[in-house]
Amino acid sequence: MRLRKNPWVLYSSLLPFILLVRRSGGDIFRWAGYNLLFYLVLPFLLALLLGFKPRELGMKVGKRGGYRWALVLFLLTVPLSLYGTRIPSMKNYYPIFGYSGWGDFLLKELAMGVIMLSNEAFYRGFMLFPLAERNEWLGIIAHDVPYALAHIGKPWVEVPYSFIAGIVFAKLDMESESFLPSFLLHWFGSALFDLLCVIL
């Protein structure tokens, strides 16, 4: 079996990183550090070692259409976010961090941005793009199953929701040829939901 530039070798090598992140603990800043290390830095180095180029991993600005769709999808999720604040398990779970004031809240949302960037780089960049280059739907499903399963332990509705969102994010990013649109959509959507949970 050829190891160099083999998307399945990369994919299977990435799976243990999910467990490392799930077992990491600490406050939001430590968790952001673990995500950055295990979801972005080390997987990126591994992908380079296997011969993948950054652009083959969705690490570029990409096409503008993806950003337009990300904005449209963000606006469409506002009603879902408002509805989500009415689900007690969601409202009690989010935001996942405590805060002492609005400055602290904003600082921790920036840490969430690091977490979201790392997650999107890992799932949509390193897992999805190399596989989807060979078979789009196989890549989408292969990256989306561990992505959805990583949401176990959160409110139950998040597992099916994240599976659907993973497909939408994947299509969005492949259209854009970059994982940045899903990163922005994920981060801003998460920040909006946190804010709504606080003020409503």
Tab-separated table of C-alpha atoms in Angstrom:
chain	number	residue	atom	x	y	z
A	1	MET	CA	0.000	0.000	0.000
A	2	ARG	CA	1.274	3.418	-0.958
A	3	LEU	CA	1.663	5.640	2.109
A	4	ARG	CA	2.570	8.927	0.481
A	5	LYS	CA	-0.436	11.094	-0.393
A	6	ASN	CA	-2.781	8.274	0.541
A	7	PRO	CA	-5.942	9.903	1.954
A	8	TRP	CA	-6.930	6.744	3.848
A	9	VAL	CA	-3.578	6.605	5.606
A	10	LEU	CA	-4.023	10.231	6.623
A	11	TYR	CA	-7.640	9.634	7.674
A	12	SER	CA	-6.872	6.600	9.835
A	13	SER	CA	-3.861	8.358	11.359
A	14	LEU	CA	-6.085	11.266	12.372
A	15	LEU	CA	-8.715	9.253	14.247
A	16	PRO	CA	-6.685	8.898	17.490
A	17	PHE	CA	-6.451	12.685	17.732
A	18	ILE	CA	-10.212	12.779	18.329
A	19	LEU	CA	-9.772	10.712	21.476
A	20	LEU	CA	-6.927	12.929	22.648
A	21	VAL	CA	-9.106	16.023	22.350
A	22	ARG	CA	-12.081	14.317	24.013
A	23	ARG	CA	-9.917	13.337	26.976
A	24	SER	CA	-8.398	16.786	27.350
A	25	GLY	CA	-9.742	18.862	30.178
A	26	GLY	CA	-9.255	22.147	31.891
A	27	ASP	CA	-10.670	25.573	31.317
A	28	ILE	CA	-11.643	27.026	27.953
A	29	PHE	CA	-8.144	28.336	27.245
A	30	ARG	CA	-6.479	25.002	27.947
A	31	TRP	CA	-9.110	23.260	25.832
A	32	ALA	CA	-8.406	25.725	23.009
A	33	GLY	CA	-4.714	24.858	23.315
A	34	TYR	CA	-5.423	21.125	23.117
A	35	ASN	CA	-7.644	21.663	20.084
A	36	LEU	CA	-4.994	23.771	18.401
A	37	LEU	CA	-2.326	21.148	19.043
A	38	PHE	CA	-4.262	17.938	18.342
A	39	TYR	CA	-6.678	19.170	15.674
A	40	LEU	CA	-4.534	21.628	13.745
A	41	VAL	CA	-0.778	21.680	14.371
A	42	LEU	CA	0.038	17.962	14.665
A	43	PRO	CA	-2.411	16.835	11.938
A	44	PHE	CA	-1.032	19.511	9.619
A	45	LEU	CA	2.527	18.303	10.199
A	46	LEU	CA	1.398	14.710	9.658
A	47	ALA	CA	-0.317	15.661	6.394
A	48	LEU	CA	2.817	17.454	5.209
A	49	LEU	CA	4.891	14.415	6.134
A	50	LEU	CA	2.585	12.274	3.994
A	51	GLY	CA	3.112	14.625	1.062
A	52	PHE	CA	-0.095	16.674	1.076
A	53	LYS	CA	0.135	20.339	0.192
A	54	PRO	CA	-1.771	22.949	2.219
A	55	ARG	CA	-4.084	23.790	-0.693
A	56	GLU	CA	-5.037	20.086	-0.948
A	57	LEU	CA	-6.258	20.355	2.643
A	58	GLY	CA	-8.486	23.368	2.047
A	59	MET	CA	-5.901	25.728	3.521
A	60	LYS	CA	-6.474	28.706	1.286
A	61	VAL	CA	-8.860	31.634	1.046
A	62	GLY	CA	-10.969	29.868	-1.553
A	63	LYS	CA	-13.768	31.090	-3.763
A	64	ARG	CA	-16.041	33.963	-2.787
A	65	GLY	CA	-19.205	31.976	-3.407
A	66	GLY	CA	-18.551	29.876	-0.323
A	67	TYR	CA	-18.485	32.961	1.870
A	68	ARG	CA	-21.740	34.239	0.394
A	69	TRP	CA	-23.381	30.900	1.126
A	70	ALA	CA	-21.933	30.933	4.634
A	71	LEU	CA	-23.606	34.299	5.234
A	72	VAL	CA	-26.926	33.038	3.860
A	73	LEU	CA	-26.720	29.924	6.031
A	74	PHE	CA	-25.818	32.001	9.079
A	75	LEU	CA	-28.927	34.127	8.574
A	76	LEU	CA	-31.037	30.995	8.105
A	77	THR	CA	-29.750	29.542	11.379
A	78	VAL	CA	-30.851	32.541	13.439
A	79	PRO	CA	-34.413	31.169	13.851
A	80	LEU	CA	-32.953	27.754	14.732
A	81	SER	CA	-30.750	29.386	17.343
A	82	LEU	CA	-33.725	31.226	18.803
A	83	TYR	CA	-35.637	27.957	18.950
A	84	GLY	CA	-32.622	26.216	20.505
A	85	THR	CA	-32.697	28.600	23.458
A	86	ARG	CA	-36.129	27.138	24.306
A	87	ILE	CA	-34.678	23.641	24.708
A	88	PRO	CA	-33.732	23.404	28.401
A	89	SER	CA	-30.800	21.029	27.856
A	90	MET	CA	-29.292	23.429	25.314
A	91	LYS	CA	-29.845	26.566	27.359
A	92	ASN	CA	-28.377	24.912	30.449
A	93	TYR	CA	-25.323	23.649	28.543
A	94	TYR	CA	-24.357	26.830	26.677
A	95	PRO	CA	-22.213	28.780	26.872
A	96	ILE	CA	-19.814	26.027	27.906
A	97	PHE	CA	-17.744	28.471	29.941
A	98	GLY	CA	-18.395	30.685	32.924
A	99	TYR	CA	-17.710	34.385	32.591
A	100	SER	CA	-17.379	37.348	34.912
A	101	GLY	CA	-18.475	40.111	32.551
A	102	TRP	CA	-18.794	41.032	28.899
A	103	GLY	CA	-15.042	41.453	28.428
A	104	ASP	CA	-14.462	37.965	29.799
A	105	PHE	CA	-17.289	36.655	27.608
A	106	LEU	CA	-15.681	38.145	24.472
A	107	LEU	CA	-12.240	36.816	25.385
A	108	LYS	CA	-13.653	33.333	25.825
A	109	GLU	CA	-15.522	33.591	22.525
A	110	LEU	CA	-12.143	34.297	20.914
A	111	ALA	CA	-10.879	31.083	22.504
A	112	MET	CA	-13.938	29.386	21.014
A	113	GLY	CA	-12.809	30.776	17.666
A	114	VAL	CA	-9.509	28.925	18.062
A	115	ILE	CA	-11.456	25.764	18.886
A	116	MET	CA	-13.739	26.186	15.870
A	117	LEU	CA	-10.808	26.906	13.535
A	118	SER	CA	-9.031	23.795	14.779
A	119	ASN	CA	-12.169	21.664	14.407
A	120	GLU	CA	-12.893	22.845	10.888
A	121	ALA	CA	-9.258	22.393	9.840
A	122	PHE	CA	-9.321	18.861	11.232
A	123	TYR	CA	-12.682	17.564	10.031
A	124	ARG	CA	-13.267	19.568	6.864
A	125	GLY	CA	-9.638	20.214	5.942
A	126	PHE	CA	-7.501	17.212	6.832
A	127	MET	CA	-10.211	14.538	6.834
A	128	LEU	CA	-12.587	15.666	4.100
A	129	PHE	CA	-10.598	17.257	1.294
A	130	PRO	CA	-8.119	14.440	0.563
A	131	LEU	CA	-10.882	11.794	0.575
A	132	ALA	CA	-13.375	13.895	-1.373
A	133	GLU	CA	-10.773	14.432	-4.078
A	134	ARG	CA	-11.229	10.747	-4.935
A	135	ASN	CA	-14.898	10.269	-4.039
A	136	GLU	CA	-16.952	13.235	-2.870
A	137	TRP	CA	-19.737	11.439	-1.013
A	138	LEU	CA	-17.460	8.844	0.507
A	139	GLY	CA	-15.324	11.693	1.828
A	140	ILE	CA	-18.375	13.493	3.181
A	141	ILE	CA	-19.698	10.459	5.048
A	142	ALA	CA	-16.263	9.298	6.233
A	143	HIS	CA	-15.473	12.664	7.793
A	144	ASP	CA	-18.991	13.267	9.085
A	145	VAL	CA	-19.438	10.109	11.153
A	146	PRO	CA	-16.579	10.870	13.573
A	147	TYR	CA	-17.585	14.543	13.555
A	148	ALA	CA	-21.115	13.701	14.700
A	149	LEU	CA	-19.905	11.109	17.209
A	150	ALA	CA	-17.575	13.698	18.734
A	151	HIS	CA	-20.735	15.517	19.859
A	152	ILE	CA	-21.799	12.665	22.141
A	153	GLY	CA	-21.942	13.990	25.685
A	154	LYS	CA	-23.516	17.261	24.622
A	155	PRO	CA	-27.301	17.753	24.542
A	156	TRP	CA	-28.797	14.837	22.575
A	157	VAL	CA	-30.095	16.988	19.718
A	158	GLU	CA	-26.538	17.915	18.766
A	159	VAL	CA	-25.582	14.494	17.398
A	160	PRO	CA	-28.134	14.389	14.546
A	161	TYR	CA	-27.884	18.151	14.079
A	162	SER	CA	-24.094	17.980	13.776
A	163	PHE	CA	-24.360	15.144	11.247
A	164	ILE	CA	-26.596	17.274	9.020
A	165	ALA	CA	-24.445	20.348	9.634
A	166	GLY	CA	-21.342	18.337	8.734
A	167	ILE	CA	-22.798	17.540	5.317
A	168	VAL	CA	-23.755	21.181	4.763
A	169	PHE	CA	-20.322	22.374	5.907
A	170	ALA	CA	-18.626	19.837	3.637
A	171	LYS	CA	-20.580	20.901	0.555
A	172	LEU	CA	-19.990	24.552	1.401
A	173	ASP	CA	-16.253	24.058	1.775
A	174	MET	CA	-15.849	21.924	-1.319
A	175	GLU	CA	-17.670	24.580	-3.317
A	176	SER	CA	-15.283	27.178	-1.921
A	177	GLU	CA	-12.214	24.873	-2.006
A	178	SER	CA	-11.446	26.054	1.530
A	179	PHE	CA	-12.562	25.187	5.057
A	180	LEU	CA	-12.670	28.866	6.031
A	181	PRO	CA	-16.361	29.399	5.134
A	182	SER	CA	-17.466	26.602	7.473
A	183	PHE	CA	-15.119	27.926	10.149
A	184	LEU	CA	-16.707	31.375	10.003
A	185	LEU	CA	-20.218	29.936	9.883
A	186	HIS	CA	-19.513	27.580	12.790
A	187	TRP	CA	-17.816	30.194	14.948
A	188	PHE	CA	-20.288	33.012	14.379
A	189	GLY	CA	-23.211	30.624	14.759
A	190	SER	CA	-21.783	29.321	18.021
A	191	ALA	CA	-21.086	32.821	19.335
A	192	LEU	CA	-24.599	33.956	18.440
A	193	PHE	CA	-26.127	30.978	20.219
A	194	ASP	CA	-24.001	31.596	23.315
A	195	LEU	CA	-25.091	35.223	23.315
A	196	LEU	CA	-28.756	34.305	22.913
A	197	CYS	CA	-28.500	31.806	25.779
A	198	VAL	CA	-27.091	34.568	27.975
A	199	ILE	CA	-29.533	37.349	27.133
A	200	LEU	CA	-32.791	35.410	26.655
